[in-house]
Amino acid sequence: MPPIQSSLTPQENKMSLPEFIALMAFMTSLVALSIDAMLPALDLIGQALNSPEPQQTHLIVSLFFFGMALGQLYYGPYSDTKGRRRAVLSGLFIYLLGTVICLMSQDLNWLLFGRVVQAFGVSGPRVATLALIRDQYQGEAMARVMSFIMMVFILVPMIAPVVGQAVLEFFHWRHIFTLFLLITVTLGFWFFVRQPETLPPERRRIFSWSDLAKSSKYILTHFEVMGFTVAMGIIFGAFLAYISTSQTIFQSIYQTGDLFPAYFALLAFSVGFASFANGMLVMRHGMLKLSKLAMVGLFVGSIILLVLCVNTAGKPPLWQLLCLLFPMYFCVGILFGNLNSLAMQPLGDMAGLGAAIIGSLSSLLSVPVAIFIGQFVETGVTAIAMGFVGMSLLAYILVTLASKQRTSM
């Protein structure tokens, strides 16, 4: 297997590949940590801040994605004009500000405002790290690096609910935000000291509204980019529906009690393991082939789950549910890194704006998909199965059309 080579010179590159992957993975995992560590505390937060309805506390998760969609649109052009380091470091500062607002909030509205500020800030590292990776790696090498990064990124949800539950056992729920502060300061220092700039001044784009409109039009009308982006968005929407309703599924429907984090971690491991396996396979088989195989596997698994749901009034035995969701989420893990890399591949020096639009659009698509599916998850998981059936089929069609466009160019 050929080694992965960075475009930085040995003098510029201070980090080994494992350290680079670890730093980029922990940067991007701030998103997952900020969401999943909150899951065990939602009910307590609602009670403490006098939320009149439980559904309002769900906004703690959903508004985070809204803030990210806005932040990514800002930080894409910013990272292309000011450089990747400034985008990451300024984003981390805004994330810290939002975290302090959440930590000090005395009502739910202020906490929700803080969550939007958090999400806007974390978009800086989210967008700039993807562009930073694209600056140094291309093609299958980029997909392999992304797979290893996504492995750590997906493994974070395995421990995030457990960490959140542990904080609740020994401290107040507000100290989940204290933990966010400590982690962010540590990552910011690590990045500042070790990661060089990957976009030199001569390659930076001078910001202008006309150029922004022209570049945005190019990306938004690029059929290949949009095909992979929309496919990624709707697949993530179906997966996000599971994440946002996971507490309901395991604690209300299946009555697992305090074992909820363990079941959540088990399925998160499936996604993380898939990302690791993808890093081993993608250089040999290619991103497109693996993506299509994963979508077929996801579709078949969701059809079987749907049949079981029909025969059990939406509540198949827990062991059957886990035995199906594990391989289904393995397929999701294969798709995460590959679809993003396929969408980014044609964008070159527009990587910052491209990462922004791809991330923002896929987030905006995923939220309504997740909300629509999630509203039907009350006494069973039929809606989860139906969501994956529909979204995997539609994604396969989109990827097939986009790949045909790619080969015809």
mmCIF file with all atom_site columns, N, CA and C in Angstrom, residues 333-376:
data_model
loop_
_atom_site.group_PDB
_atom_site.id
_atom_site.type_symbol
_atom_site.label_atom_id
_atom_site.label_alt_id
_atom_site.label_comp_id
_atom_site.label_asym_id
_atom_site.label_entity_id
_atom_site.label_seq_id
_atom_site.pdbx_PDB_ins_code
_atom_site.Cartn_x
_atom_site.Cartn_y
_atom_site.Cartn_z
_atom_site.occupancy
_atom_site.B_iso_or_equiv
_atom_site.pdbx_formal_charge
_atom_site.auth_seq_id
_atom_site.auth_comp_id
_atom_site.auth_asym_id
_atom_site.auth_atom_id
_atom_site.pdbx_PDB_model_num
ATOM 1   N N  . GLY A 1 333 ? -21.069 4.385  8.157  1.00 0.00 ? 333 GLY A N  1
ATOM 2   C CA . GLY A 1 333 ? -19.682 4.776  8.388  1.00 0.00 ? 333 GLY A CA 1
ATOM 3   C C  . GLY A 1 333 ? -18.850 4.761  7.117  1.00 0.00 ? 333 GLY A C  1
ATOM 4   N N  . ILE A 1 334 ? -19.095 3.818  6.228  1.00 0.00 ? 334 ILE A N  1
ATOM 5   C CA . ILE A 1 334 ? -18.406 3.786  4.937  1.00 0.00 ? 334 ILE A CA 1
ATOM 6   C C  . ILE A 1 334 ? -18.760 5.030  4.126  1.00 0.00 ? 334 ILE A C  1
ATOM 7   N N  . LEU A 1 335 ? -19.990 5.466  4.222  1.00 0.00 ? 335 LEU A N  1
ATOM 8   C CA . LEU A 1 335 ? -20.466 6.576  3.398  1.00 0.00 ? 335 LEU A CA 1
ATOM 9   C C  . LEU A 1 335 ? -19.951 7.932  3.870  1.00 0.00 ? 335 LEU A C  1
ATOM 10  N N  . PHE A 1 336 ? -19.799 8.128  5.175  1.00 0.00 ? 336 PHE A N  1
ATOM 11  C CA . PHE A 1 336 ? -19.485 9.452  5.700  1.00 0.00 ? 336 PHE A CA 1
ATOM 12  C C  . PHE A 1 336 ? -18.248 10.068 5.043  1.00 0.00 ? 336 PHE A C  1
ATOM 13  N N  . GLY A 1 337 ? -17.099 9.389  5.153  1.00 0.00 ? 337 GLY A N  1
ATOM 14  C CA . GLY A 1 337 ? -15.871 9.952  4.605  1.00 0.00 ? 337 GLY A CA 1
ATOM 15  C C  . GLY A 1 337 ? -15.850 9.980  3.091  1.00 0.00 ? 337 GLY A C  1
ATOM 16  N N  . ASN A 1 338 ? -16.393 8.948  2.444  1.00 0.00 ? 338 ASN A N  1
ATOM 17  C CA . ASN A 1 338 ? -16.309 8.848  0.987  1.00 0.00 ? 338 ASN A CA 1
ATOM 18  C C  . ASN A 1 338 ? -17.174 9.877  0.272  1.00 0.00 ? 338 ASN A C  1
ATOM 19  N N  . LEU A 1 339 ? -18.417 10.052 0.705  1.00 0.00 ? 339 LEU A N  1
ATOM 20  C CA . LEU A 1 339 ? -19.293 11.008 0.019  1.00 0.00 ? 339 LEU A CA 1
ATOM 21  C C  . LEU A 1 339 ? -18.771 12.429 0.177  1.00 0.00 ? 339 LEU A C  1
ATOM 22  N N  . ASN A 1 340 ? -18.249 12.755 1.347  1.00 0.00 ? 340 ASN A N  1
ATOM 23  C CA . ASN A 1 340 ? -17.681 14.091 1.544  1.00 0.00 ? 340 ASN A CA 1
ATOM 24  C C  . ASN A 1 340 ? -16.464 14.300 0.648  1.00 0.00 ? 340 ASN A C  1
ATOM 25  N N  . SER A 1 341 ? -15.607 13.297 0.557  1.00 0.00 ? 341 SER A N  1
ATOM 26  C CA . SER A 1 341 ? -14.412 13.412 -0.294 1.00 0.00 ? 341 SER A CA 1
ATOM 27  C C  . SER A 1 341 ? -14.790 13.487 -1.768 1.00 0.00 ? 341 SER A C  1
ATOM 28  N N  . LEU A 1 342 ? -15.783 12.724 -2.185 1.00 0.00 ? 342 LEU A N  1
ATOM 29  C CA . LEU A 1 342 ? -16.242 12.776 -3.575 1.00 0.00 ? 342 LEU A CA 1
ATOM 30  C C  . LEU A 1 342 ? -16.798 14.154 -3.912 1.00 0.00 ? 342 LEU A C  1
ATOM 31  N N  . ALA A 1 343 ? -17.519 14.759 -2.973 1.00 0.00 ? 343 ALA A N  1
ATOM 32  C CA . ALA A 1 343 ? -18.072 16.085 -3.216 1.00 0.00 ? 343 ALA A CA 1
ATOM 33  C C  . ALA A 1 343 ? -16.977 17.154 -3.276 1.00 0.00 ? 343 ALA A C  1
ATOM 34  N N  . MET A 1 344 ? -15.943 16.997 -2.442 1.00 0.00 ? 344 MET A N  1
ATOM 35  C CA . MET A 1 344 ? -14.873 17.995 -2.387 1.00 0.00 ? 344 MET A CA 1
ATOM 36  C C  . MET A 1 344 ? -13.886 17.886 -3.541 1.00 0.00 ? 344 MET A C  1
ATOM 37  N N  . GLN A 1 345 ? -13.791 16.718 -4.156 1.00 0.00 ? 345 GLN A N  1
ATOM 38  C CA . GLN A 1 345 ? -12.730 16.426 -5.112 1.00 0.00 ? 345 GLN A CA 1
ATOM 39  C C  . GLN A 1 345 ? -12.604 17.438 -6.249 1.00 0.00 ? 345 GLN A C  1
ATOM 40  N N  . PRO A 1 346 ? -13.684 17.930 -6.867 1.00 0.00 ? 346 PRO A N  1
ATOM 41  C CA . PRO A 1 346 ? -13.512 18.823 -8.016 1.00 0.00 ? 346 PRO A CA 1
ATOM 42  C C  . PRO A 1 346 ? -13.200 20.275 -7.666 1.00 0.00 ? 346 PRO A C  1
ATOM 43  N N  . LEU A 1 347 ? -13.023 20.633 -6.379 1.00 0.00 ? 347 LEU A N  1
ATOM 44  C CA . LEU A 1 347 ? -13.087 22.045 -6.007 1.00 0.00 ? 347 LEU A CA 1
ATOM 45  C C  . LEU A 1 347 ? -11.741 22.735 -5.866 1.00 0.00 ? 347 LEU A C  1
ATOM 46  N N  . GLY A 1 348 ? -10.629 22.004 -5.759 1.00 0.00 ? 348 GLY A N  1
ATOM 47  C CA . GLY A 1 348 ? -9.312  22.621 -5.779 1.00 0.00 ? 348 GLY A CA 1
ATOM 48  C C  . GLY A 1 348 ? -9.145  23.737 -4.771 1.00 0.00 ? 348 GLY A C  1
ATOM 49  N N  . ASP A 1 349 ? -8.724  24.938 -5.249 1.00 0.00 ? 349 ASP A N  1
ATOM 50  C CA . ASP A 1 349 ? -8.459  26.062 -4.374 1.00 0.00 ? 349 ASP A CA 1
ATOM 51  C C  . ASP A 1 349 ? -9.726  26.673 -3.793 1.00 0.00 ? 349 ASP A C  1
ATOM 52  N N  . MET A 1 350 ? -10.887 26.250 -4.243 1.00 0.00 ? 350 MET A N  1
ATOM 53  C CA . MET A 1 350 ? -12.141 26.681 -3.636 1.00 0.00 ? 350 MET A CA 1
ATOM 54  C C  . MET A 1 350 ? -12.549 25.750 -2.512 1.00 0.00 ? 350 MET A C  1
ATOM 55  N N  . ALA A 1 351 ? -11.575 25.051 -1.938 1.00 0.00 ? 351 ALA A N  1
ATOM 56  C CA . ALA A 1 351 ? -11.892 24.024 -0.942 1.00 0.00 ? 351 ALA A CA 1
ATOM 57  C C  . ALA A 1 351 ? -12.594 24.611 0.274  1.00 0.00 ? 351 ALA A C  1
ATOM 58  N N  . GLY A 1 352 ? -12.195 25.808 0.717  1.00 0.00 ? 352 GLY A N  1
ATOM 59  C CA . GLY A 1 352 ? -12.820 26.412 1.890  1.00 0.00 ? 352 GLY A CA 1
ATOM 60  C C  . GLY A 1 352 ? -14.283 26.708 1.658  1.00 0.00 ? 352 GLY A C  1
ATOM 61  N N  . LEU A 1 353 ? -14.572 27.439 0.566  1.00 0.00 ? 353 LEU A N  1
ATOM 62  C CA . LEU A 1 353 ? -15.960 27.738 0.243  1.00 0.00 ? 353 LEU A CA 1
ATOM 63  C C  . LEU A 1 353 ? -16.719 26.458 -0.077 1.00 0.00 ? 353 LEU A C  1
ATOM 64  N N  . GLY A 1 354 ? -16.049 25.533 -0.755 1.00 0.00 ? 354 GLY A N  1
ATOM 65  C CA . GLY A 1 354 ? -16.703 24.265 -1.072 1.00 0.00 ? 354 GLY A CA 1
ATOM 66  C C  . GLY A 1 354 ? -17.070 23.495 0.175  1.00 0.00 ? 354 GLY A C  1
ATOM 67  N N  . ALA A 1 355 ? -16.146 23.415 1.147  1.00 0.00 ? 355 ALA A N  1
ATOM 68  C CA . ALA A 1 355 ? -16.450 22.729 2.404  1.00 0.00 ? 355 ALA A CA 1
ATOM 69  C C  . ALA A 1 355 ? -17.593 23.420 3.125  1.00 0.00 ? 355 ALA A C  1
ATOM 70  N N  . ALA A 1 356 ? -17.627 24.755 3.037  1.00 0.00 ? 356 ALA A N  1
ATOM 71  C CA . ALA A 1 356 ? -18.701 25.503 3.691  1.00 0.00 ? 356 ALA A CA 1
ATOM 72  C C  . ALA A 1 356 ? -20.061 25.184 3.085  1.00 0.00 ? 356 ALA A C  1
ATOM 73  N N  . ILE A 1 357 ? -20.143 25.250 1.770  1.00 0.00 ? 357 ILE A N  1
ATOM 74  C CA . ILE A 1 357 ? -21.424 25.008 1.106  1.00 0.00 ? 357 ILE A CA 1
ATOM 75  C C  . ILE A 1 357 ? -21.845 23.560 1.253  1.00 0.00 ? 357 ILE A C  1
ATOM 76  N N  . ILE A 1 358 ? -20.894 22.644 1.081  1.00 0.00 ? 358 ILE A N  1
ATOM 77  C CA . ILE A 1 358 ? -21.209 21.221 1.226  1.00 0.00 ? 358 ILE A CA 1
ATOM 78  C C  . ILE A 1 358 ? -21.682 20.926 2.650  1.00 0.00 ? 358 ILE A C  1
ATOM 79  N N  . GLY A 1 359 ? -20.950 21.421 3.645  1.00 0.00 ? 359 GLY A N  1
ATOM 80  C CA . GLY A 1 359 ? -21.336 21.182 5.032  1.00 0.00 ? 359 GLY A CA 1
ATOM 81  C C  . GLY A 1 359 ? -22.643 21.846 5.395  1.00 0.00 ? 359 GLY A C  1
ATOM 82  N N  . SER A 1 360 ? -22.817 23.103 4.951  1.00 0.00 ? 360 SER A N  1
ATOM 83  C CA . SER A 1 360 ? -24.035 23.829 5.285  1.00 0.00 ? 360 SER A CA 1
ATOM 84  C C  . SER A 1 360 ? -25.251 23.212 4.618  1.00 0.00 ? 360 SER A C  1
ATOM 85  N N  . LEU A 1 361 ? -25.125 22.916 3.343  1.00 0.00 ? 361 LEU A N  1
ATOM 86  C CA . LEU A 1 361 ? -26.266 22.357 2.618  1.00 0.00 ? 361 LEU A CA 1
ATOM 87  C C  . LEU A 1 361 ? -26.625 20.973 3.147  1.00 0.00 ? 361 LEU A C  1
ATOM 88  N N  . SER A 1 362 ? -25.632 20.142 3.409  1.00 0.00 ? 362 SER A N  1
ATOM 89  C CA . SER A 1 362 ? -25.940 18.810 3.933  1.00 0.00 ? 362 SER A CA 1
ATOM 90  C C  . SER A 1 362 ? -26.573 18.905 5.320  1.00 0.00 ? 362 SER A C  1
ATOM 91  N N  . SER A 1 363 ? -26.143 19.883 6.139  1.00 0.00 ? 363 SER A N  1
ATOM 92  C CA . SER A 1 363 ? -26.767 20.077 7.454  1.00 0.00 ? 363 SER A CA 1
ATOM 93  C C  . SER A 1 363 ? -28.197 20.565 7.318  1.00 0.00 ? 363 SER A C  1
ATOM 94  N N  . LEU A 1 364 ? -28.417 21.536 6.419  1.00 0.00 ? 364 LEU A N  1
ATOM 95  C CA . LEU A 1 364 ? -29.765 22.066 6.232  1.00 0.00 ? 364 LEU A CA 1
ATOM 96  C C  . LEU A 1 364 ? -30.710 20.994 5.702  1.00 0.00 ? 364 LEU A C  1
ATOM 97  N N  . LEU A 1 365 ? -30.191 20.097 4.884  1.00 0.00 ? 365 LEU A N  1
ATOM 98  C CA . LEU A 1 365 ? -31.015 18.993 4.384  1.00 0.00 ? 365 LEU A CA 1
ATOM 99  C C  . LEU A 1 365 ? -31.295 17.969 5.481  1.00 0.00 ? 365 LEU A C  1
ATOM 100 N N  . SER A 1 366 ? -30.302 17.711 6.300  1.00 0.00 ? 366 SER A N  1
ATOM 101 C CA . SER A 1 366 ? -30.447 16.646 7.303  1.00 0.00 ? 366 SER A CA 1
ATOM 102 C C  . SER A 1 366 ? -31.436 17.004 8.397  1.00 0.00 ? 366 SER A C  1
ATOM 103 N N  . VAL A 1 367 ? -31.501 18.281 8.786  1.00 0.00 ? 367 VAL A N  1
ATOM 104 C CA . VAL A 1 367 ? -32.362 18.672 9.911  1.00 0.00 ? 367 VAL A CA 1
ATOM 105 C C  . VAL A 1 367 ? -33.841 18.423 9.622  1.00 0.00 ? 367 VAL A C  1
ATOM 106 N N  . PRO A 1 368 ? -34.403 18.921 8.499  1.00 0.00 ? 368 PRO A N  1
ATOM 107 C CA . PRO A 1 368 ? -35.822 18.618 8.259  1.00 0.00 ? 368 PRO A CA 1
ATOM 108 C C  . PRO A 1 368 ? -36.101 17.134 8.052  1.00 0.00 ? 368 PRO A C  1
ATOM 109 N N  . VAL A 1 369 ? -35.152 16.409 7.432  1.00 0.00 ? 369 VAL A N  1
ATOM 110 C CA . VAL A 1 369 ? -35.327 14.967 7.281  1.00 0.00 ? 369 VAL A CA 1
ATOM 111 C C  . VAL A 1 369 ? -35.412 14.311 8.659  1.00 0.00 ? 369 VAL A C  1
ATOM 112 N N  . ALA A 1 370 ? -34.492 14.697 9.552  1.00 0.00 ? 370 ALA A N  1
ATOM 113 C CA . ALA A 1 370 ? -34.482 14.115 10.898 1.00 0.00 ? 370 ALA A CA 1
ATOM 114 C C  . ALA A 1 370 ? -35.735 14.482 11.683 1.00 0.00 ? 370 ALA A C  1
ATOM 115 N N  . ILE A 1 371 ? -36.161 15.747 11.586 1.00 0.00 ? 371 ILE A N  1
ATOM 116 C CA . ILE A 1 371 ? -37.358 16.183 12.316 1.00 0.00 ? 371 ILE A CA 1
ATOM 117 C C  . ILE A 1 371 ? -38.586 15.434 11.816 1.00 0.00 ? 371 ILE A C  1
ATOM 118 N N  . PHE A 1 372 ? -38.688 15.282 10.492 1.00 0.00 ? 372 PHE A N  1
ATOM 119 C CA . PHE A 1 372 ? -39.843 14.583 9.919  1.00 0.00 ? 372 PHE A CA 1
ATOM 120 C C  . PHE A 1 372 ? -39.892 13.133 10.378 1.00 0.00 ? 372 PHE A C  1
ATOM 121 N N  . ILE A 1 373 ? -38.757 12.445 10.303 1.00 0.00 ? 373 ILE A N  1
ATOM 122 C CA . ILE A 1 373 ? -38.730 11.042 10.722 1.00 0.00 ? 373 ILE A CA 1
ATOM 123 C C  . ILE A 1 373 ? -38.953 10.932 12.228 1.00 0.00 ? 373 ILE A C  1
ATOM 124 N N  . GLY A 1 374 ? -38.289 11.799 12.978 1.00 0.00 ? 374 GLY A N  1
ATOM 125 C CA . GLY A 1 374 ? -38.327 11.708 14.428 1.00 0.00 ? 374 GLY A CA 1
ATOM 126 C C  . GLY A 1 374 ? -39.699 11.916 15.034 1.00 0.00 ? 374 GLY A C  1
ATOM 127 N N  . GLN A 1 375 ? -40.558 12.704 14.385 1.00 0.00 ? 375 GLN A N  1
ATOM 128 C CA . GLN A 1 375 ? -41.872 12.962 14.970 1.00 0.00 ? 375 GLN A CA 1
ATOM 129 C C  . GLN A 1 375 ? -42.756 11.719 15.002 1.00 0.00 ? 375 GLN A C  1
ATOM 130 N N  . PHE A 1 376 ? -42.390 10.681 14.241 1.00 0.00 ? 376 PHE A N  1
ATOM 131 C CA . PHE A 1 376 ? -43.172 9.445  14.220 1.00 0.00 ? 376 PHE A CA 1
ATOM 132 C C  . PHE A 1 376 ? -42.600 8.370  15.148 1.00 0.00 ? 376 PHE A C  1
#
